[in-house]
CSV table of C-alpha atoms in Angstrom, one decimal:
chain,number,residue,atom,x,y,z
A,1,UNK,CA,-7.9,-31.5,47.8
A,2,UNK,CA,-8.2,-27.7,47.9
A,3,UNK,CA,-6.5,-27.0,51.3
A,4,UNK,CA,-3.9,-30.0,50.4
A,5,UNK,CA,-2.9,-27.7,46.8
A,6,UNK,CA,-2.9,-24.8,49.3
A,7,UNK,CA,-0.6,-26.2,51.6
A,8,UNK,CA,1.9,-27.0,49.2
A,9,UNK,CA,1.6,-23.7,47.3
A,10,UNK,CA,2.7,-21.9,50.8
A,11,UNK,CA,5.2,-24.2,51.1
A,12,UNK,CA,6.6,-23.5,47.5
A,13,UNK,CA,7.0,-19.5,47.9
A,14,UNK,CA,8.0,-20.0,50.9
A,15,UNK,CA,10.9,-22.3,49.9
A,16,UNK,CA,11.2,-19.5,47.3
A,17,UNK,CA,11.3,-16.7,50.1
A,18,UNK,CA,13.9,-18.3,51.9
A,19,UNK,CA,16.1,-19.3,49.1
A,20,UNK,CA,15.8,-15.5,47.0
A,21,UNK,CA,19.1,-13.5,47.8
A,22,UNK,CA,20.5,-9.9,47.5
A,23,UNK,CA,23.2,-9.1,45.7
A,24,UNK,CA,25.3,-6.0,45.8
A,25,UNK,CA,27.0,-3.9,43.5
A,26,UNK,CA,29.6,-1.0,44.4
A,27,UNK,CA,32.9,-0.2,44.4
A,28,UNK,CA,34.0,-2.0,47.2
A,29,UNK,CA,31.6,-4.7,46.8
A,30,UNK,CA,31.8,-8.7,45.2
A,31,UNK,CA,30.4,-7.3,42.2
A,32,UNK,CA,31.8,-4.1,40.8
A,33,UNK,CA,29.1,-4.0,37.8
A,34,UNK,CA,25.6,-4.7,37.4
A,35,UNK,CA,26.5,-6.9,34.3
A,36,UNK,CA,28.3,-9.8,36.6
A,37,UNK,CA,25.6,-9.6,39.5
A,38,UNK,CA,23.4,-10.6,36.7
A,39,UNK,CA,24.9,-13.7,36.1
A,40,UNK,CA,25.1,-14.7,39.4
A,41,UNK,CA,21.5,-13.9,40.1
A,42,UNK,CA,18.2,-16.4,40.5
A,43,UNK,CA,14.9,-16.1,39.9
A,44,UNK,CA,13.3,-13.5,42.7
A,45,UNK,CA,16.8,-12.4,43.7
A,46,UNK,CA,17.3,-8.5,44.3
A,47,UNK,CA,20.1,-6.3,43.5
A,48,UNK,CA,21.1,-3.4,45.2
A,49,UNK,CA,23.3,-0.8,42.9
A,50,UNK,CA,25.0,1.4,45.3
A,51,UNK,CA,25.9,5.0,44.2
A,52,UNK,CA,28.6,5.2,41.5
A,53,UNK,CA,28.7,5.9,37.5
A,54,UNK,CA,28.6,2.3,35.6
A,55,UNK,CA,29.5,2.3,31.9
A,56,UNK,CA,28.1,-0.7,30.6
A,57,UNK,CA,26.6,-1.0,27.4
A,58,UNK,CA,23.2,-2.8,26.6
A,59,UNK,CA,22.3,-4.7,29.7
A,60,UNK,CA,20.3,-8.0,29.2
A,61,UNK,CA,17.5,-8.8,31.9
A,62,UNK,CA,16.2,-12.5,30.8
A,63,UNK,CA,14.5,-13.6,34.7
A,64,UNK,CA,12.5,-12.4,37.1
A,65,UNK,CA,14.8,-9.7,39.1
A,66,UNK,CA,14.3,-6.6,41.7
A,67,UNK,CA,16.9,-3.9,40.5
A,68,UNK,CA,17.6,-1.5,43.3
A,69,UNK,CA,19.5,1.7,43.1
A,70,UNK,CA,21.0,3.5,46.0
A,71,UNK,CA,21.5,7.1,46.3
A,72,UNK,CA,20.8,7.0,42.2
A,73,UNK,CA,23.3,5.2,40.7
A,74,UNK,CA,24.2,5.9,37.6
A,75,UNK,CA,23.5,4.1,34.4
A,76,UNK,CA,25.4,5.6,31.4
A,77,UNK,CA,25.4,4.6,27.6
A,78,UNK,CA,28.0,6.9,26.3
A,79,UNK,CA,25.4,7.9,23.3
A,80,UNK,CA,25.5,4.7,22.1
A,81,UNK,CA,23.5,1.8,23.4
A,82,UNK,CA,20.5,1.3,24.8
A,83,UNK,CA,21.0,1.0,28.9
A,84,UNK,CA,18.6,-1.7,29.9
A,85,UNK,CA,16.9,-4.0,27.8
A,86,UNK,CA,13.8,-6.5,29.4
A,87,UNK,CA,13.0,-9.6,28.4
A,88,UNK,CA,11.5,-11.2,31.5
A,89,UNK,CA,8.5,-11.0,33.5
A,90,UNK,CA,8.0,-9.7,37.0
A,91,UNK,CA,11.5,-7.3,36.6
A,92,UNK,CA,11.4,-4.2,38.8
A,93,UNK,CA,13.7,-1.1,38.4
A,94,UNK,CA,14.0,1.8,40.7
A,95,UNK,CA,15.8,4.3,41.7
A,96,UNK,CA,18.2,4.5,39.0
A,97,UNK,CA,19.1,7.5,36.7
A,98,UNK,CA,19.9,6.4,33.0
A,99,UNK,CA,21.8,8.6,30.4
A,100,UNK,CA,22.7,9.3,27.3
A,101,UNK,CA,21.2,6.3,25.4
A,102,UNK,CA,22.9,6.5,21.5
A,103,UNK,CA,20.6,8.2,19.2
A,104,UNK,CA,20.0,5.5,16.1
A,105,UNK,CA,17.9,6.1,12.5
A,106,UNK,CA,17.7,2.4,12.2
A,107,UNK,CA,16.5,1.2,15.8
A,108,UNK,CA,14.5,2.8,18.8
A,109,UNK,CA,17.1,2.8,21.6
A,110,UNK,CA,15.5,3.6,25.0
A,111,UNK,CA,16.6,4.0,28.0
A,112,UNK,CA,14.6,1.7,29.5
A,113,UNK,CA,12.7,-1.3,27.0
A,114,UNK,CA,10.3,-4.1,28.2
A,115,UNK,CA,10.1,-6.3,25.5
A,116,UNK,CA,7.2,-9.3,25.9
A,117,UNK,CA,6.8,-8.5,29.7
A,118,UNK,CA,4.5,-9.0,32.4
A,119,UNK,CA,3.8,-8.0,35.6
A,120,UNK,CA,6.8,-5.7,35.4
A,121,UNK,CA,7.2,-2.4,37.0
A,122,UNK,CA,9.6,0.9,36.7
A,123,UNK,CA,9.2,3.5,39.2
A,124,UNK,CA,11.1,6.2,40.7
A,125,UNK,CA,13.8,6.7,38.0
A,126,UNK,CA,15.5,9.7,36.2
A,127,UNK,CA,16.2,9.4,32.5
A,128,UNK,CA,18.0,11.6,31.0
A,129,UNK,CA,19.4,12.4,27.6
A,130,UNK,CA,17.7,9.1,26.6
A,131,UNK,CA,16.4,8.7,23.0
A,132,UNK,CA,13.1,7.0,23.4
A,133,UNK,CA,12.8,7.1,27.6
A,134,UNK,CA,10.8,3.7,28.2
A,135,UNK,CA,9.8,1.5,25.8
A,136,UNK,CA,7.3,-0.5,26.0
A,137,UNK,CA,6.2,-3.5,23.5
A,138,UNK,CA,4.0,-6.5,23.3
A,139,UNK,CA,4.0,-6.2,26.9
A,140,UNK,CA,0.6,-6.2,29.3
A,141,UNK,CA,0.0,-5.5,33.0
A,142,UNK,CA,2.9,-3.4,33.6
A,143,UNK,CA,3.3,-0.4,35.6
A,144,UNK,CA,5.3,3.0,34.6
A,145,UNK,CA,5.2,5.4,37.5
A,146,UNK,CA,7.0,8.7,39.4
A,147,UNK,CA,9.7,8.4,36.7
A,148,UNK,CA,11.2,11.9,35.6
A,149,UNK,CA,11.9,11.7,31.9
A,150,UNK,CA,14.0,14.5,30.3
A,151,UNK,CA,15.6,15.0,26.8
A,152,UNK,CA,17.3,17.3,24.7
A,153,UNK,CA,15.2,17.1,21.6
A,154,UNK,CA,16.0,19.7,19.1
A,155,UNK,CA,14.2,18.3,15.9
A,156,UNK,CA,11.4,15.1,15.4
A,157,UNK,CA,13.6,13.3,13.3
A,158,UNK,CA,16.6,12.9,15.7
A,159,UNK,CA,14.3,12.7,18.6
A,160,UNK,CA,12.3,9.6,20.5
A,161,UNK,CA,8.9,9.4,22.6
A,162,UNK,CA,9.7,10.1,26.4
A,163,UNK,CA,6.9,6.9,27.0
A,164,UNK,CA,6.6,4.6,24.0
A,165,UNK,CA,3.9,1.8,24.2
A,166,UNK,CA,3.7,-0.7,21.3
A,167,UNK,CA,0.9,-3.0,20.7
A,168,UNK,CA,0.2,-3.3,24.8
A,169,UNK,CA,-2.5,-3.9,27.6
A,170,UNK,CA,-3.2,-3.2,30.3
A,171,UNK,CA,-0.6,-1.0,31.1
A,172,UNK,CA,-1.0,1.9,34.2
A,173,UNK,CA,1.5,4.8,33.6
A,174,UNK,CA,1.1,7.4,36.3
A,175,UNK,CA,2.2,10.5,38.0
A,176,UNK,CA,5.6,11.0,35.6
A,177,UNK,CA,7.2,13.8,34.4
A,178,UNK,CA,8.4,13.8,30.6
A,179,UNK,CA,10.0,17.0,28.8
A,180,UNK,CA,11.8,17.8,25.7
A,181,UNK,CA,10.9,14.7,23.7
A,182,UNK,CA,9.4,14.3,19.9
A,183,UNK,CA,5.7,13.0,21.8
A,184,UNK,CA,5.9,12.9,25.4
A,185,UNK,CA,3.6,9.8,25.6
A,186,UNK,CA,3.2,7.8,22.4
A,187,UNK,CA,0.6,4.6,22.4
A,188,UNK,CA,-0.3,2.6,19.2
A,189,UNK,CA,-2.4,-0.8,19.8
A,190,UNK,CA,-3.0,-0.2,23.3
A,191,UNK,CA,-6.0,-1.2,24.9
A,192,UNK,CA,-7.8,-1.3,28.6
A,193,UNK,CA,-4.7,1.1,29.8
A,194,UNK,CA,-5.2,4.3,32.2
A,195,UNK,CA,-2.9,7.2,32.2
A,196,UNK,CA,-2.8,9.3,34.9
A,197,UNK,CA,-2.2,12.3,36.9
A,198,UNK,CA,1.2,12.7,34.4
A,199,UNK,CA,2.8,15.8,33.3
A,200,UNK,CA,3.7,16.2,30.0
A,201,UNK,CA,5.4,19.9,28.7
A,202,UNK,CA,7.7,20.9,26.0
A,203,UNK,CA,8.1,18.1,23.9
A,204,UNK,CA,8.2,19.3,19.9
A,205,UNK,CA,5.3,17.1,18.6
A,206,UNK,CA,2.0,16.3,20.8
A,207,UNK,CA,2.0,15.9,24.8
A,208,UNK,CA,-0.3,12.8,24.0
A,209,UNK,CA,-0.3,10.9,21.0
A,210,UNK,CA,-2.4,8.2,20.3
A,211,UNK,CA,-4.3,5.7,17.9
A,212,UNK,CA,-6.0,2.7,17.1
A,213,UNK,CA,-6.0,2.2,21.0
A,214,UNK,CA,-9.0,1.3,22.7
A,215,UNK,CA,-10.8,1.3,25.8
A,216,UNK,CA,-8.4,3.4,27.7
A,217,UNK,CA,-8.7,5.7,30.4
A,218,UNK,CA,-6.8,9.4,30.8
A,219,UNK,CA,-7.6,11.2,34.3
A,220,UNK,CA,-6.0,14.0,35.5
A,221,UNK,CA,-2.9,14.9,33.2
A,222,UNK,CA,-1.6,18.3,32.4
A,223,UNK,CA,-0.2,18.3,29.0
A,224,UNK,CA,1.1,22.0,28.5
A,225,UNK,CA,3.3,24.0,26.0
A,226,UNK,CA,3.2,21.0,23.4
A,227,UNK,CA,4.3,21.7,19.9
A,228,UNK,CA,0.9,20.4,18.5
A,229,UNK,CA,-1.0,19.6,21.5
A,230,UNK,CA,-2.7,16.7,22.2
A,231,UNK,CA,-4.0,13.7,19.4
A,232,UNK,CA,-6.3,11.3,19.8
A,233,UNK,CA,-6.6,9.3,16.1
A,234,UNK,CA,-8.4,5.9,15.4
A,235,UNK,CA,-9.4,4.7,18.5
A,236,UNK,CA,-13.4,4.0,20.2
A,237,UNK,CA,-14.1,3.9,24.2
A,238,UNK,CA,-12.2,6.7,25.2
A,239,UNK,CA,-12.6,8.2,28.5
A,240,UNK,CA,-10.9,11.7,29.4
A,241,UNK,CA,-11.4,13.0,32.6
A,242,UNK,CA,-9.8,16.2,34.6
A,243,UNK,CA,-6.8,17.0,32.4
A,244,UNK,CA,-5.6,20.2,32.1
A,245,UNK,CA,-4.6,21.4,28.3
A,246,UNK,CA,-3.0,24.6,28.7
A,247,UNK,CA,-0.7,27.0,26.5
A,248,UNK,CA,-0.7,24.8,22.8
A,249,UNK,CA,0.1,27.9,20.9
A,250,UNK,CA,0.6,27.7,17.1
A,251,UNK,CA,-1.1,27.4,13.2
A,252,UNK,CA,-1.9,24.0,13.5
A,253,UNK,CA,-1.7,23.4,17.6
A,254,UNK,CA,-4.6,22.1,19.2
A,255,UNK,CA,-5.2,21.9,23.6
A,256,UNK,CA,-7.3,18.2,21.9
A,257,UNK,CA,-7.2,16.8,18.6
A,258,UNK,CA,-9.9,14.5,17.9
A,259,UNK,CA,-9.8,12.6,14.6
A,260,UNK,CA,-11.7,9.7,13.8
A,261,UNK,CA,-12.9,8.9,17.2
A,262,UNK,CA,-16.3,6.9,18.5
A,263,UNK,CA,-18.3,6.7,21.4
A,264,UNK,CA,-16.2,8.8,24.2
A,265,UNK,CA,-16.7,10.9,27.0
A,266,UNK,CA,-14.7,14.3,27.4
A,267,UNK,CA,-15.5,15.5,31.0
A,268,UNK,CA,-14.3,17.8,33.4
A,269,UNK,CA,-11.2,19.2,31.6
A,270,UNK,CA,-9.9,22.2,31.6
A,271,UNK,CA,-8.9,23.7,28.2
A,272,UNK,CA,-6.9,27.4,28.6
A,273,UNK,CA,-4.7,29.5,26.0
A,274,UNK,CA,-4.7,27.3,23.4
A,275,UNK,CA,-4.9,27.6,19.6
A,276,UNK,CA,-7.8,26.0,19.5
A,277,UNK,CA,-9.5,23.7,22.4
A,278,UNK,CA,-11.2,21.0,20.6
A,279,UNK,CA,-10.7,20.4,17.3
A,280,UNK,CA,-13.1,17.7,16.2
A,281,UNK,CA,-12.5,16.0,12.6
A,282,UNK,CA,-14.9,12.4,12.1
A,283,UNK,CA,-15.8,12.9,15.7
A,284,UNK,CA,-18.6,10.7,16.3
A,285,UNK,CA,-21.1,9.7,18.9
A,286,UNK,CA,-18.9,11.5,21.7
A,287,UNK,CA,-20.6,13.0,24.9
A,288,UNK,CA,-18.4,16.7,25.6
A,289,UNK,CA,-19.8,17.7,29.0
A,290,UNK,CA,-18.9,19.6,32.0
A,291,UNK,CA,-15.6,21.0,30.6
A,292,UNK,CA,-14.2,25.2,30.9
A,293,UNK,CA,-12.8,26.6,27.6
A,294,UNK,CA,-10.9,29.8,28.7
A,295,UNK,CA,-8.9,32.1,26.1
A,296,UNK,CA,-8.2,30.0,23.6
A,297,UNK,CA,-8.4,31.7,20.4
A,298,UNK,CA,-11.1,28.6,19.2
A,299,UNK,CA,-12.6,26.9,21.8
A,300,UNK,CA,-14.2,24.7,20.0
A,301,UNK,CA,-13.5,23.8,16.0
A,302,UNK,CA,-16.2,21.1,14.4
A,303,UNK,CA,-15.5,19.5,11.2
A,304,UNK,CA,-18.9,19.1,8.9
A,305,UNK,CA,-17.6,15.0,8.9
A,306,UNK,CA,-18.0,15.4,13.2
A,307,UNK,CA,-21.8,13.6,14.0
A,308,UNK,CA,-24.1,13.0,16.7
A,309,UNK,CA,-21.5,14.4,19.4
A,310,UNK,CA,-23.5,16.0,22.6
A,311,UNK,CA,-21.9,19.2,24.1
A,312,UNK,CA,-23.6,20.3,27.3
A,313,UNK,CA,-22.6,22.3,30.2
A,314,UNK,CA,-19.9,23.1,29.8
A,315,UNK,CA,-18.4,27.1,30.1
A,316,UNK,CA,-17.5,29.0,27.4
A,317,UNK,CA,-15.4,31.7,28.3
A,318,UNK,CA,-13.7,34.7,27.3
A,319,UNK,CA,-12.8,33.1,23.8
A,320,UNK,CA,-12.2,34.6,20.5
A,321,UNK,CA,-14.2,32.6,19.5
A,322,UNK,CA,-16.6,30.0,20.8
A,323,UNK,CA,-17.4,27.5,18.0
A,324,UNK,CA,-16.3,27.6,14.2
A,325,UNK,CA,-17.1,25.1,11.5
A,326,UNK,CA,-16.7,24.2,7.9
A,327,UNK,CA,-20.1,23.5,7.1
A,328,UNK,CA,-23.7,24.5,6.2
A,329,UNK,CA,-25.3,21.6,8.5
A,330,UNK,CA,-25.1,20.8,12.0
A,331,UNK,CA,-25.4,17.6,13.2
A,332,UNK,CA,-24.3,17.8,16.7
A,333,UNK,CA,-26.2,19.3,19.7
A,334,UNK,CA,-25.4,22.5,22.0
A,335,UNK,CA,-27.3,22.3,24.7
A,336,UNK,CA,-27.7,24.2,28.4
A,337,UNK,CA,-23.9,25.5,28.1
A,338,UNK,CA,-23.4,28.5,29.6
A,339,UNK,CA,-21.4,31.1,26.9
A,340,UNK,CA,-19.9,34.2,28.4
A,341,UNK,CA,-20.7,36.2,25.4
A,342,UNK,CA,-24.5,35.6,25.5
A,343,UNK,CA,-26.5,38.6,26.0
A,344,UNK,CA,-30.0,37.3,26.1
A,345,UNK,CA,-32.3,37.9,29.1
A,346,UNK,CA,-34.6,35.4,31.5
A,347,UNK,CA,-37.4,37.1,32.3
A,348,UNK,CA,-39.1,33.6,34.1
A,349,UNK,CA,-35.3,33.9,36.1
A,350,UNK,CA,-34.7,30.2,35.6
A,351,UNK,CA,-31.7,30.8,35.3
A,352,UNK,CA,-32.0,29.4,31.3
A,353,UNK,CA,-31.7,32.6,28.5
A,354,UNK,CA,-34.8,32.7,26.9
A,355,UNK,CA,-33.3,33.6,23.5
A,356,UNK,CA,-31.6,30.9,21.9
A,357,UNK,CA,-27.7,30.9,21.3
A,358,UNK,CA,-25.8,30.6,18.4
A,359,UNK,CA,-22.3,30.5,19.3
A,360,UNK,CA,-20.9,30.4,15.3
A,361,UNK,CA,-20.0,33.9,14.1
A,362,UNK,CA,-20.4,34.7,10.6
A,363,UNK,CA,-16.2,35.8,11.0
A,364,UNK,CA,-14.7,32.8,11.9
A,365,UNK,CA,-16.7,31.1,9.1
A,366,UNK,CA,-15.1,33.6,6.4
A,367,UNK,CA,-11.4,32.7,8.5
A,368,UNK,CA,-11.6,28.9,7.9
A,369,UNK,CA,-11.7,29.8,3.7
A,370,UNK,CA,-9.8,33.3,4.1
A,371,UNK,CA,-7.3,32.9,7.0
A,372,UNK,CA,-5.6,36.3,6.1
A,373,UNK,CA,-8.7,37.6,7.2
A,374,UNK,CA,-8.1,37.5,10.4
A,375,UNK,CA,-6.2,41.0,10.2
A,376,UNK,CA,-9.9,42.8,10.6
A,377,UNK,CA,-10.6,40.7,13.5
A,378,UNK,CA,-11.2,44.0,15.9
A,379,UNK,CA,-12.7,46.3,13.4
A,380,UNK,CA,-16.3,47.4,14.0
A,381,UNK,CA,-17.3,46.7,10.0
A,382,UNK,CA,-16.7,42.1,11.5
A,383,UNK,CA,-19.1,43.6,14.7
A,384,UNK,CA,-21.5,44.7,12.1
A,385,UNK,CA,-21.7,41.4,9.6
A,386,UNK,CA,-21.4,39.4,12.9
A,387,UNK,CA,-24.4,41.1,14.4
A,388,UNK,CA,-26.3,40.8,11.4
A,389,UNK,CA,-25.5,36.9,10.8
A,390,UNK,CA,-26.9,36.4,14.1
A,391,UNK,CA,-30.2,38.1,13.6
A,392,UNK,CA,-31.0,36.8,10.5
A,393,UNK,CA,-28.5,33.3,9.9
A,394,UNK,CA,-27.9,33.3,6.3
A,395,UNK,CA,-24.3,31.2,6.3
A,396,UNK,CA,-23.8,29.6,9.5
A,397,UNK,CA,-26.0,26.6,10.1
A,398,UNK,CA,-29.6,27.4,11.2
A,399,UNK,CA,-29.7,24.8,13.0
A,400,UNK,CA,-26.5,25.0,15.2
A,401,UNK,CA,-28.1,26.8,18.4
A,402,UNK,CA,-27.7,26.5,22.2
A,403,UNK,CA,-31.7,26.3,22.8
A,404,UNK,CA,-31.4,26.8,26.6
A,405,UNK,CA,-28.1,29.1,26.8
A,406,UNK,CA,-27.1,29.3,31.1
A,407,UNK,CA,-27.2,33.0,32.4
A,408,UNK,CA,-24.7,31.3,35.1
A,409,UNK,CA,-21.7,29.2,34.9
A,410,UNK,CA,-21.5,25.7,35.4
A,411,UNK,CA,-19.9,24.7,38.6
């Protein structure tokens, strides 16, 4: 019965393979817009967009379709519409470069929106100019990947996401490029999704925004010279691994906002130049491990409301300063990190300080409730209270101490 279902399931797709078709578009083509290809097109058919400018509104994709541009072909809303909308499963669009989606208060154009898909994939586009770039929602195994994504976003209330994802699973976006947008990646309700090895720069609000989204997976992104940096809100499972968050200048930027988070793992990132590296506000229950803070004027800032988070090895250097909070208690552990500004001694050389750390300085605890404070931030009289805090710990939490500080860096 098994081979008999087998046989007549080759038979079906190959019926299907042998009855799919191309269709072409172009100027000296049948079809001389993608709009009346479409309605010529099956199920499974391709079309192949040859290189040309086609001004054609909001174009409808309701079946299962390959969209192929040649040479870039382009796709232009005149700043009104949005350029393609997705309603189907299976639809795949590449090659194409979209532009000038309309800029609407009342709906969230996008240059590209999949709209209850699956299986669906967009790769290798240009968008430009485009509002929200793609838009994804209610939609699950679909792929976003090697698109360039680029807008002209001047404030966050005219301005869209670059990659918007709505209520969505299992959803891979990888290796793209998005610039110049409100967020450059937005998700809200999305679960079991990886983002990776994307570059996100320049966009007014956060690099990376996300909440309530769950099990997800972020490897190797570089989210750099972000407005606010990087937020992770809501959301439980979270697994960040080898991005790069670089150059988040500003009073409230952050290289990795953490707020109301659970059970995560933070590994092998690099955090460099920013405002502050972690900033950790009902952080609970998160392992922080083999990361490098470098210059950033906080690595690390720990809300009193942040528990039972683990921070070990991980390199501490060259920052203002290492570790602030807002609290009297600890009740999160520093352990075997190696912190450039450690002057202790290991006499047993093994290769652990023998004199405890503790990396909170009595300054950046008087900055958190004086910020204008921050004007005597060279002068020898901070050296002397700092010192003294240290010796004797009168305000910082006692208990907030590296126990076995590293003499050597962390490779």
């Amino acid at each position: 019965m098994k081979a008999l279902l087998n046989i007549l399931l080759f038979i079906f797709l190959g019926l299907g393979a042998v009855y799919a078709q191309t269709h072409y578009v172009g100027v000296e083509r049948r079809h001389t817009s993608l709009t009346e290809a479409l309605q010529f097109a099956s199920t499974g058919d391709t079309i192949v967009v040859e290189k040309g400018v086609y001004k054609e509104g909001n174009i409808i994709i309701d079946k299962p379709l390959v969209l192929l541009g040649q040479d870039f072909p382009v796709l232009d809303g005149e700043n009104q519409n949005e350029i393609l909308t997705i309603t189907a499963d299976s639809v795949t669009v590449s090659g194409f470069k979209i532009q000038n989606v309309g800029v609407s208060y009342l709906k969230d154009q996008a240059g590209i929106k999949l709209s209850n898909s699956r299986g669906s994939t967009l790769r290798g586009n240009q968008l430009i100019n485009t509002f929200f770039g793609v838009m994804l929602e209610e939609s699950v195994h679909c792929t976003v990947a090697d698109n360039e994504i680029i807008g002209n976003a001047e404030n966050e209330a005219s301005s869209g996401n670059a990659i918007h994802l709505w209520y969505c699973d299992s959803i891979t976006i990888k290796n793209n490029i998005v610039k110049n947008h409100r967020d450059g990646i937005y998700l809200e309700f999305v679960n079991y999704s990886t983002i990776a090895e994307n570059v996100s720069e320049g966009n007014l609000r956060y690099g990376l925004h996300f909440m309530f989204s769950n099990h997800d997976n972020y490897l190797g992104n570089t989210f750099r010279n972000n407005g606010a940096g990087v937020a992770v809100m809501f959301s439980k499972q979270i697994n960040m691994q080898r991005n790069v968050f670089e150059k988040n200048w500003g009073s409230a930027s952050y290289g990795l906002l953490l707020k109301e988070i659970y059970d995560s793992e933070i590994t092998h990132n690099e955090f460099t130049e920013n405002t502050s590296g972690i900033y950790a506000e009902g952080a609970n229950r998160c392992k922080i491990t083999h990361n490098n803070f470098r210059r950033n004027g906080w690595a690390l800032r720990i809300s009193g409301s942040s528990d039972s988070n683990v921070f070990t090895k991980n390199n501490f250097l060259s920052n203002t300063f290492d570790l602030s909070t807002n609290s009297q208690h600890n009740y999160n552990t520093y352990e075997s990190n190696y912190w450039s500004e450690y002057s202790g001694y290991d006499l047993d050389k093994n290769g652990v300080g023998d004199v405890p750390y503790h990396p909170v300085k009595l300054f950046s605890y008087v900055i958190n409730r004086v910020q204008p404070s921050i004007i005597l931030l060279r002068s020898l009289f901070i050296d002397i209270i700092n010192f003294a805090e240290k010796v004797a710990p009168a305000i910082t939490p006692q208990n907030l101490v590296d126990p076995s500080p590293l003499m050597k860096p962390v490779s």
